[in-house]
Coordinates of C-alpha atoms in Angstrom, one line a residue:
X19 CA 0.0 0.0 0.0
X20 CA 2.8 2.5 0.9
X21 CA 4.6 1.7 -2.3
X22 CA 1.5 2.6 -4.3
X23 CA 1.0 5.8 -2.4
X24 CA 4.7 6.8 -3.0
X25 CA 4.5 6.0 -6.7
X26 CA 4.5 9.5 -8.3
X27 CA 4.0 8.1 -11.8
X28 CA 0.9 6.3 -10.7
X29 CA -0.5 9.5 -9.1
X30 CA 0.2 11.4 -12.3
X31 CA -1.7 8.7 -14.3
X32 CA -4.7 8.9 -12.0
X33 CA -4.8 12.7 -12.2
X34 CA -4.2 12.6 -16.0
X35 CA -7.5 10.8 -16.2
X36 CA -9.4 12.1 -13.2
X37 CA -8.6 15.8 -13.1
X38 CA -9.9 16.6 -16.6
X39 CA -13.1 14.7 -15.8
X40 CA -13.5 16.4 -12.4
X41 CA -13.1 19.9 -14.1
X42 CA -15.4 19.0 -16.9
X43 CA -18.0 17.1 -14.8
X44 CA -18.3 20.1 -12.5
X45 CA -19.7 22.0 -15.5
X46 CA -22.7 19.6 -15.5
X47 CA -24.1 20.5 -12.1
X48 CA -23.0 24.0 -12.6
X49 CA -25.4 23.9 -15.6
X50 CA -28.1 22.8 -13.2
X51 CA -27.1 25.6 -10.8
X52 CA -27.4 28.1 -13.7
X53 CA -30.8 26.7 -14.6
X54 CA -31.8 27.0 -11.0
X55 CA -30.4 30.5 -10.7
X56 CA -31.9 31.8 -13.9
X57 CA -35.3 30.3 -13.3
X58 CA -35.1 30.9 -9.6
X59 CA -34.9 34.7 -10.1
X60 CA -38.3 34.7 -11.9
X61 CA -41.2 35.8 -9.8
X62 CA -42.8 32.5 -8.8
X63 CA -41.5 29.3 -7.2
X64 CA -43.5 27.1 -9.6
X65 CA -41.1 28.0 -12.5
X66 CA -38.2 26.5 -10.5
X67 CA -40.4 23.6 -9.4
X68 CA -41.4 22.9 -13.0
X69 CA -37.8 22.8 -14.1
X70 CA -36.9 20.6 -11.2
X71 CA -39.6 18.0 -11.9
X72 CA -39.2 18.2 -15.7
X73 CA -35.4 17.9 -15.3
X74 CA -35.8 14.9 -13.1
X75 CA -38.0 13.3 -15.8
X76 CA -35.3 13.8 -18.4
X77 CA -32.6 12.6 -16.0
X78 CA -34.6 9.4 -15.3
X79 CA -35.3 8.9 -19.0
X80 CA -31.8 9.4 -20.2
X81 CA -29.8 8.1 -17.2
X82 CA -31.7 4.8 -17.2
X83 CA -29.7 4.3 -20.3
X84 CA -26.5 5.3 -18.7
X85 CA -25.3 1.8 -19.3
X86 CA -24.4 3.0 -22.8
X87 CA -21.5 5.0 -21.3
X88 CA -20.6 2.6 -18.5
X89 CA -20.4 -0.5 -20.7
X90 CA -18.6 1.3 -23.5
X91 CA -15.9 2.5 -21.0
X92 CA -15.4 -1.0 -19.5
X93 CA -15.4 -2.9 -22.8
X94 CA -13.2 -0.4 -24.6
X95 CA -10.7 -0.2 -21.7
X96 CA -10.4 -3.9 -21.7
X97 CA -9.9 -4.0 -25.4
X98 CA -7.3 -1.2 -25.1
X99 CA -5.4 -3.2 -22.4
X100 CA -5.4 -6.2 -24.7
X101 CA -4.2 -4.1 -27.6
X102 CA -7.2 -5.1 -29.7
X103 CA -8.0 -2.1 -32.0
X104 CA -10.7 -3.9 -33.9
X105 CA -12.6 -4.7 -30.7
X106 CA -12.3 -1.0 -29.7
X107 CA -13.9 0.1 -32.9
X108 CA -16.7 -2.4 -32.7
X109 CA -17.6 -1.3 -29.2
X110 CA -18.0 2.3 -30.5
X111 CA -20.1 1.3 -33.5
X112 CA -22.4 -1.0 -31.6
X113 CA -22.9 1.5 -28.9
X114 CA -23.9 4.3 -31.3
X115 CA -26.3 2.0 -33.1
X116 CA -27.9 1.0 -29.9
X117 CA -28.1 4.6 -28.7
X118 CA -29.9 5.9 -31.8
X119 CA -32.3 3.0 -31.7
X120 CA -33.2 3.7 -28.1
X121 CA -33.5 7.4 -28.8
X122 CA -36.0 6.9 -31.5
X123 CA -38.1 4.7 -29.1
X124 CA -38.0 7.4 -26.5
X125 CA -39.3 10.1 -28.9
X126 CA -42.1 7.9 -30.0
X127 CA -43.2 7.1 -26.4
X128 CA -42.5 10.4 -24.7
X129 CA -46.2 11.4 -24.3
X130 CA -46.9 8.1 -22.7
X131 CA -44.0 8.6 -20.3
X132 CA -45.1 12.1 -19.4
X133 CA -48.7 11.0 -18.8
X134 CA -47.7 8.2 -16.6
X135 CA -45.4 10.3 -14.5
X136 CA -47.9 13.1 -14.0
X137 CA -50.6 10.6 -13.1
X138 CA -48.6 9.6 -10.0
X139 CA -47.3 13.1 -9.1
X140 CA -48.8 15.2 -6.3
X141 CA -47.2 18.4 -7.6
X142 CA -49.3 21.4 -8.1
X143 CA -51.0 22.1 -11.4
X144 CA -48.7 25.0 -12.1
X145 CA -45.6 22.9 -11.5
X146 CA -47.0 20.1 -13.7
X147 CA -47.6 22.5 -16.5
X148 CA -44.1 23.9 -16.6
X149 CA -42.6 20.4 -16.1
X150 CA -44.5 19.2 -19.1
X151 CA -43.2 22.1 -21.2
X152 CA -39.6 21.3 -20.2
X153 CA -39.9 17.6 -20.8
X154 CA -41.6 17.8 -24.2
X155 CA -38.8 20.0 -25.6
X156 CA -35.9 18.2 -24.0
X157 CA -36.9 14.8 -25.2
X158 CA -35.9 15.8 -28.8
X159 CA -32.3 16.0 -27.7
X160 CA -32.4 12.2 -27.0
X161 CA -30.4 11.1 -30.1
X162 CA -27.6 13.5 -29.3
X163 CA -27.6 12.9 -25.5
X164 CA -27.4 9.1 -25.8
X165 CA -24.8 9.2 -28.5
X166 CA -22.7 11.5 -26.2
X167 CA -22.8 8.7 -23.6
X168 CA -21.2 6.3 -26.0
X169 CA -18.6 8.8 -27.3
X170 CA -17.6 9.8 -23.7
X171 CA -17.3 6.1 -22.7
X172 CA -15.2 5.2 -25.7
X173 CA -12.8 8.1 -25.3
X174 CA -12.4 7.3 -21.6
X175 CA -11.9 3.6 -22.3
X176 CA -9.2 4.6 -24.7
X177 CA -7.4 6.3 -21.7
X178 CA -8.1 9.8 -23.1
X179 CA -9.7 12.2 -20.6
X180 CA -8.6 15.4 -22.3
X181 CA -11.0 15.2 -25.2
X182 CA -14.0 14.2 -23.0
X183 CA -13.1 17.2 -20.8
X184 CA -13.3 19.6 -23.7
X185 CA -16.5 17.9 -25.0
X186 CA -18.3 18.5 -21.7
X187 CA -16.9 22.0 -21.1
X188 CA -17.8 23.3 -24.5
X189 CA -21.2 21.6 -24.5
X190 CA -22.2 22.9 -21.1
X191 CA -20.8 26.3 -21.8
X192 CA -23.0 26.6 -24.9
X193 CA -25.9 25.5 -22.7
X194 CA -25.2 28.1 -20.0
X195 CA -24.8 30.9 -22.6
X196 CA -28.1 30.0 -24.3
X197 CA -29.8 29.6 -21.0
X198 CA -29.1 33.3 -20.2
X199 CA -30.0 34.5 -23.7
X200 CA -33.2 32.5 -24.0
X201 CA -34.6 32.9 -20.5
X202 CA -33.4 36.3 -19.4
X203 CA -32.8 37.9 -22.8
X204 CA -35.7 36.7 -24.8
X205 CA -38.1 35.9 -21.9
X206 CA -38.8 32.3 -23.0
X207 CA -38.9 31.1 -19.3
X208 CA -39.0 27.3 -18.9
X209 CA -39.2 26.7 -22.7
X210 CA -36.0 28.7 -23.1
X211 CA -34.1 26.6 -20.6
X212 CA -35.2 23.4 -22.4
X213 CA -34.3 24.6 -25.9
X214 CA -30.9 25.7 -24.7
X215 CA -30.2 22.2 -23.5
X216 CA -31.3 20.5 -26.7
X217 CA -29.2 22.8 -28.9
X218 CA -26.2 22.2 -26.7
X219 CA -26.6 18.4 -26.8
X220 CA -26.5 18.3 -30.6
X221 CA -23.5 20.6 -30.6
X222 CA -21.8 18.2 -28.3
X223 CA -22.6 15.2 -30.5
X224 CA -21.1 16.8 -33.6
X225 CA -18.0 17.8 -31.6
X226 CA -17.6 14.4 -30.1
X227 CA -17.9 12.6 -33.4
X228 CA -15.2 14.9 -34.8
X229 CA -13.0 14.1 -31.8
X230 CA -13.4 10.4 -32.3
X231 CA -12.7 10.7 -36.0
X232 CA -9.6 12.9 -35.7
X233 CA -8.1 11.2 -32.7
X234 CA -7.8 7.6 -33.9
X235 CA -10.3 5.6 -35.9
X236 CA -9.8 7.1 -39.4
X237 CA -6.1 6.3 -39.4
X238 CA -6.1 3.1 -37.5
X239 CA -9.0 1.2 -39.1
X240 CA -9.7 2.0 -42.7
X241 CA -11.9 -1.0 -43.5
X242 CA -15.1 0.7 -42.3
X243 CA -17.5 -1.3 -44.6
X244 CA -16.5 -4.6 -43.1
X245 CA -16.9 -3.2 -39.6
X246 CA -20.3 -1.7 -40.3
X247 CA -21.5 -5.0 -41.7
X248 CA -20.5 -6.7 -38.4
X249 CA -22.2 -4.2 -36.1
X250 CA -25.5 -5.9 -35.8
X251 CA -23.9 -9.2 -34.9
X252 CA -22.8 -8.0 -31.5
X253 CA -25.7 -5.7 -30.4
X254 CA -27.6 -8.6 -28.8
X255 CA -24.5 -9.5 -26.7
X256 CA -24.3 -5.8 -25.7
X257 CA -27.9 -5.8 -24.7
X258 CA -27.4 -8.9 -22.5
X259 CA -24.3 -7.4 -20.9
X260 CA -26.1 -4.2 -20.1
X261 CA -29.3 -5.7 -18.7
X262 CA -28.0 -5.7 -15.2
X263 CA -26.6 -2.2 -15.4
X264 CA -30.0 -1.0 -16.7
X265 CA -31.8 -2.5 -13.7
X266 CA -29.2 -0.9 -11.5
X267 CA -29.8 2.5 -13.1
X268 CA -33.6 1.9 -12.8
X269 CA -33.2 1.5 -9.0
X270 CA -30.9 4.6 -8.8
X271 CA -33.4 6.8 -10.6
X272 CA -36.3 5.4 -8.7
X273 CA -34.7 6.7 -5.5
X274 CA -33.8 10.1 -6.9
X275 CA -37.2 10.5 -8.6
X276 CA -39.1 9.5 -5.4
X277 CA -37.2 12.2 -3.6
X278 CA -38.2 14.9 -6.1
X279 CA -41.8 13.9 -6.5
X280 CA -42.4 13.3 -2.8
X281 CA -40.8 16.6 -2.0
X282 CA -43.3 18.2 -4.5
X283 CA -46.1 16.8 -2.5
X284 CA -44.8 18.7 0.6
X285 CA -45.3 22.1 -1.2
X286 CA -43.8 24.3 -3.9
X287 CA -41.3 25.9 -1.5
X288 CA -40.0 22.4 -0.4
X289 CA -39.6 21.1 -4.0
X290 CA -37.9 24.4 -5.0
X291 CA -35.5 24.1 -2.0
X292 CA -34.8 20.5 -2.8
X293 CA -34.0 21.5 -6.4
X294 CA -31.3 23.9 -5.0
X295 CA -29.8 21.2 -2.7
X296 CA -30.0 18.5 -5.3
X297 CA -28.0 20.7 -7.6
X298 CA -25.3 20.6 -4.8
X299 CA -25.6 16.9 -4.6
X300 CA -25.1 16.6 -8.3
X301 CA -22.0 18.8 -7.9
X302 CA -20.7 16.2 -5.4
X303 CA -21.6 13.3 -7.6
X304 CA -20.0 14.7 -10.8
X305 CA -16.9 15.8 -8.9
X306 CA -16.5 12.3 -7.4
X307 CA -17.3 10.7 -10.7
X308 CA -14.1 12.2 -12.2
X309 CA -12.1 9.8 -10.0
X310 CA -14.6 7.0 -10.6
X311 CA -14.1 7.4 -14.4
X312 CA -10.3 7.2 -13.8
X313 CA -11.0 4.0 -11.9
X314 CA -13.1 2.6 -14.7
X315 CA -10.5 3.3 -17.4
X316 CA -7.4 2.1 -15.3
X317 CA -9.2 -1.0 -13.9
X318 CA -10.4 -2.0 -17.4
X319 CA -6.9 -1.6 -18.8
X320 CA -5.3 -3.6 -16.1
X321 CA -7.9 -6.4 -16.5
X322 CA -7.5 -6.4 -20.2
X323 CA -3.7 -6.8 -19.7
X324 CA -4.4 -9.3 -16.8
X325 CA -2.1 -7.4 -14.5
X326 CA -3.2 -7.9 -10.9
X327 CA -0.4 -5.7 -9.5
X328 CA -1.4 -2.8 -11.6
X329 CA -5.0 -3.3 -10.6
X330 CA -4.2 -3.2 -6.9
X331 CA -2.0 -0.1 -7.2
X332 CA -4.7 1.7 -9.1
X333 CA -7.3 1.0 -6.4
X334 CA -5.0 2.4 -3.6
X335 CA -4.0 5.6 -5.4
X336 CA -7.5 6.5 -6.7
X337 CA -9.1 5.8 -3.3
X338 CA -6.6 8.1 -1.5
X339 CA -7.3 11.1 -3.7
X340 CA -11.0 10.5 -3.7
X341 CA -10.9 10.7 0.1
X342 CA -9.0 14.0 0.0
X343 CA -11.6 15.5 -2.4
X344 CA -14.5 14.3 -0.3
X345 CA -13.1 15.9 2.8
X346 CA -12.6 19.2 1.0
X347 CA -16.2 19.1 -0.3
X348 CA -17.6 18.5 3.1
X349 CA -15.7 21.4 4.5
X350 CA -16.9 23.7 1.7
X351 CA -20.6 22.8 2.1
X352 CA -20.3 23.2 5.9
X353 CA -18.7 26.6 5.8
X354 CA -20.2 28.3 2.7
X355 CA -23.5 26.5 2.1
X356 CA -25.8 29.3 3.1
X357 CA -24.0 31.9 1.0
X358 CA -24.2 29.6 -2.1
X359 CA -27.9 29.1 -1.6
X360 CA -28.5 32.9 -1.6
X361 CA -26.7 33.1 -4.9
X362 CA -29.1 30.6 -6.5
X363 CA -32.4 31.9 -5.4
X364 CA -33.5 35.2 -4.0
X365 CA -36.9 33.9 -2.8
X366 CA -36.7 34.2 1.0
X367 CA -39.0 31.2 1.6
X368 CA -36.8 29.0 -0.6
X369 CA -33.6 30.2 1.0
X370 CA -35.0 29.5 4.5
X371 CA -36.3 26.0 3.5
X372 CA -33.0 25.0 1.8
X373 CA -30.9 26.1 4.8
X374 CA -32.9 23.8 7.1
X375 CA -31.6 20.7 5.3
X376 CA -28.1 21.8 4.5
X377 CA -26.5 19.6 7.3
X378 CA -27.7 16.5 5.5
X379 CA -26.0 17.6 2.3
X380 CA -22.7 18.4 4.1
X381 CA -22.5 14.7 5.1
X382 CA -23.0 13.4 1.5
X383 CA -19.4 13.6 0.1
X384 CA -17.8 11.4 2.8
X385 CA -20.7 8.9 2.8
X386 CA -21.0 8.7 -1.0
X387 CA -17.4 8.6 -2.2
X388 CA -17.2 4.8 -1.6
X389 CA -20.1 4.0 -3.9
X390 CA -18.7 6.1 -6.7
X391 CA -15.3 4.5 -6.4
X392 CA -16.6 1.0 -6.2
X393 CA -18.9 1.6 -9.1
X394 CA -15.8 2.5 -11.1
X395 CA -14.2 -0.8 -10.1
X396 CA -17.1 -2.9 -11.2
X397 CA -17.7 -0.9 -14.4
X398 CA -14.1 -1.4 -15.4
X399 CA -14.5 -5.1 -14.7
X400 CA -17.8 -5.1 -16.7
X401 CA -19.5 -6.9 -13.8
X402 CA -23.0 -5.6 -13.9
X403 CA -24.7 -8.3 -11.9
X404 CA -22.9 -7.3 -8.7
X405 CA -23.8 -3.6 -9.2
X406 CA -27.4 -4.6 -9.8
X407 CA -27.6 -6.6 -6.6
X408 CA -26.0 -3.9 -4.4
X409 CA -28.4 -1.3 -5.8
X410 CA -31.4 -3.5 -5.0
X411 CA -30.2 -3.6 -1.4
X412 CA -29.6 0.1 -1.3
X413 CA -33.0 0.9 -2.8
X414 CA -34.8 -1.3 -0.2
X415 CA -32.9 0.6 2.5
X416 CA -34.0 3.9 1.1
X417 CA -37.7 3.1 1.2
X418 CA -37.4 1.4 4.6
X419 CA -35.9 4.5 6.1
X420 CA -38.6 6.7 4.5
X421 CA -41.4 4.4 5.7
X422 CA -40.1 4.4 9.3
X423 CA -39.5 8.1 9.5
X424 CA -41.9 9.7 6.9
X425 CA -43.6 11.7 9.6
X426 CA -40.5 13.9 9.7
X427 CA -41.2 15.1 6.2
X428 CA -38.4 16.3 4.1
X429 CA -35.8 15.4 6.8
X430 CA -36.9 11.8 6.4
X431 CA -36.3 12.1 2.6
X432 CA -32.7 13.4 3.1
X433 CA -32.0 10.7 5.8
X434 CA -33.2 8.0 3.3
X435 CA -31.0 9.4 0.6
X436 CA -27.9 9.4 2.8
X437 CA -28.7 5.8 3.9
X438 CA -29.1 4.9 0.2
X439 CA -25.7 6.3 -0.7
X440 CA -24.1 4.6 2.3
X441 CA -25.6 1.2 1.6
X442 CA -24.5 1.3 -2.0
X443 CA -20.9 1.6 -0.9
X444 CA -21.1 -0.9 2.0
X445 CA -22.7 -3.6 -0.1
X446 CA -20.3 -3.2 -3.0
X447 CA -17.4 -3.2 -0.7
X448 CA -18.5 -6.5 0.8
X449 CA -18.8 -8.0 -2.7
X450 CA -15.4 -6.5 -3.8
X451 CA -13.5 -7.9 -0.8
X452 CA -14.8 -11.4 -1.5
X453 CA -14.1 -11.3 -5.3
X454 CA -10.7 -9.7 -4.8
X455 CA -9.7 -12.6 -2.5
X456 CA -11.0 -15.1 -5.1
X457 CA -9.2 -13.3 -8.0
X458 CA -12.6 -13.2 -9.9
X459 CA -11.8 -9.9 -11.8
X460 CA -9.0 -11.4 -13.8
X461 CA -10.9 -14.7 -14.4
X462 CA -13.7 -12.6 -15.9
X463 CA -11.3 -10.8 -18.1
X464 CA -10.0 -14.1 -19.4
X465 CA -13.6 -15.2 -20.1
X466 CA -14.4 -12.0 -22.0
X467 CA -11.3 -12.4 -24.3

């Protein structure tokens, strides 16, 4: 362990992958903060509530398909570690084919999705109206959003974090700029925020495809016709591989969606306050995900090369730096949380409501860092079943805590969320210790090859 911590080269490798993703990932929740700040300065809380509910609907719809990125990263990293360029290309092409097929299905079914969600929502009519506006526009960005998952995963699996960094930074910068122009400049309110996101998503897809083309594939694999003819042969295997990750994502979004919609039933000020705090939670998750992404890429590479020593050293170094970042985040939320809340919304009732639940948020980084890191390990190892099982346990824990303490209202929701994050890490850790002792990761790599 000490040898790994003293290995400067290893630390540089971790930061070469993690730091660009931390910097770029922070732009994603910052985009949410800008959405909240721009909409939060309109005259009524229901605008912010509508964006919160509509944004959650989009997050659920898109991130249920987050396996597109996760599986692409793990499979590509293993192919990279095994020096199999053809397998890397096939992972990209199959992922894009699957992404665009699923996007078409979402667009065709989006009214059914919206109707089902609003049927079970207790939000006010005003919040539902603006949530529907937001969702109905954002869904048209599905082809670009899902393709961007695949592009991001492929670039990371190829051990390149610099291009994904620029992809996210530029895409979200476009989104933020258009947010201000459409909402504050043109007065399009919620519709403007949604349109800004759709335009940014397609801009990101075009940019990402150009990155992929210029970086590697055009020069390394000229026989594109043969590859394209083989794409369909492997999509069924990709679907089977991702079934468990999909179920895992379903449980994850179920917990986050329940929190948003249950908060909506507690009043417009509560759902608006939770929208502010959930933006902070997203800031934590995307910041920690930078190190999780590094873990995915490095673990997948080590497994592809069947190098147990490199795998162990990767785990130690990445965990150390994740802990440092988590401590810094906890200190920041504890010391400056109220000031940040006041920057996002100038509605006194929302500020007061959000400040009541800030202590729960301050505990999130140290509790949640373990589940992010362990997710990275299992994604790099392409072991979706274990991730699915741990998420089942965590989701049951979430609803058990809510059922036991629901009389405490929004405090119970935040307690359930903290327990959910903690149980994800604890259950994955138990599985990991067992599988590490049995050397299952490298056995799985051998089977995949």
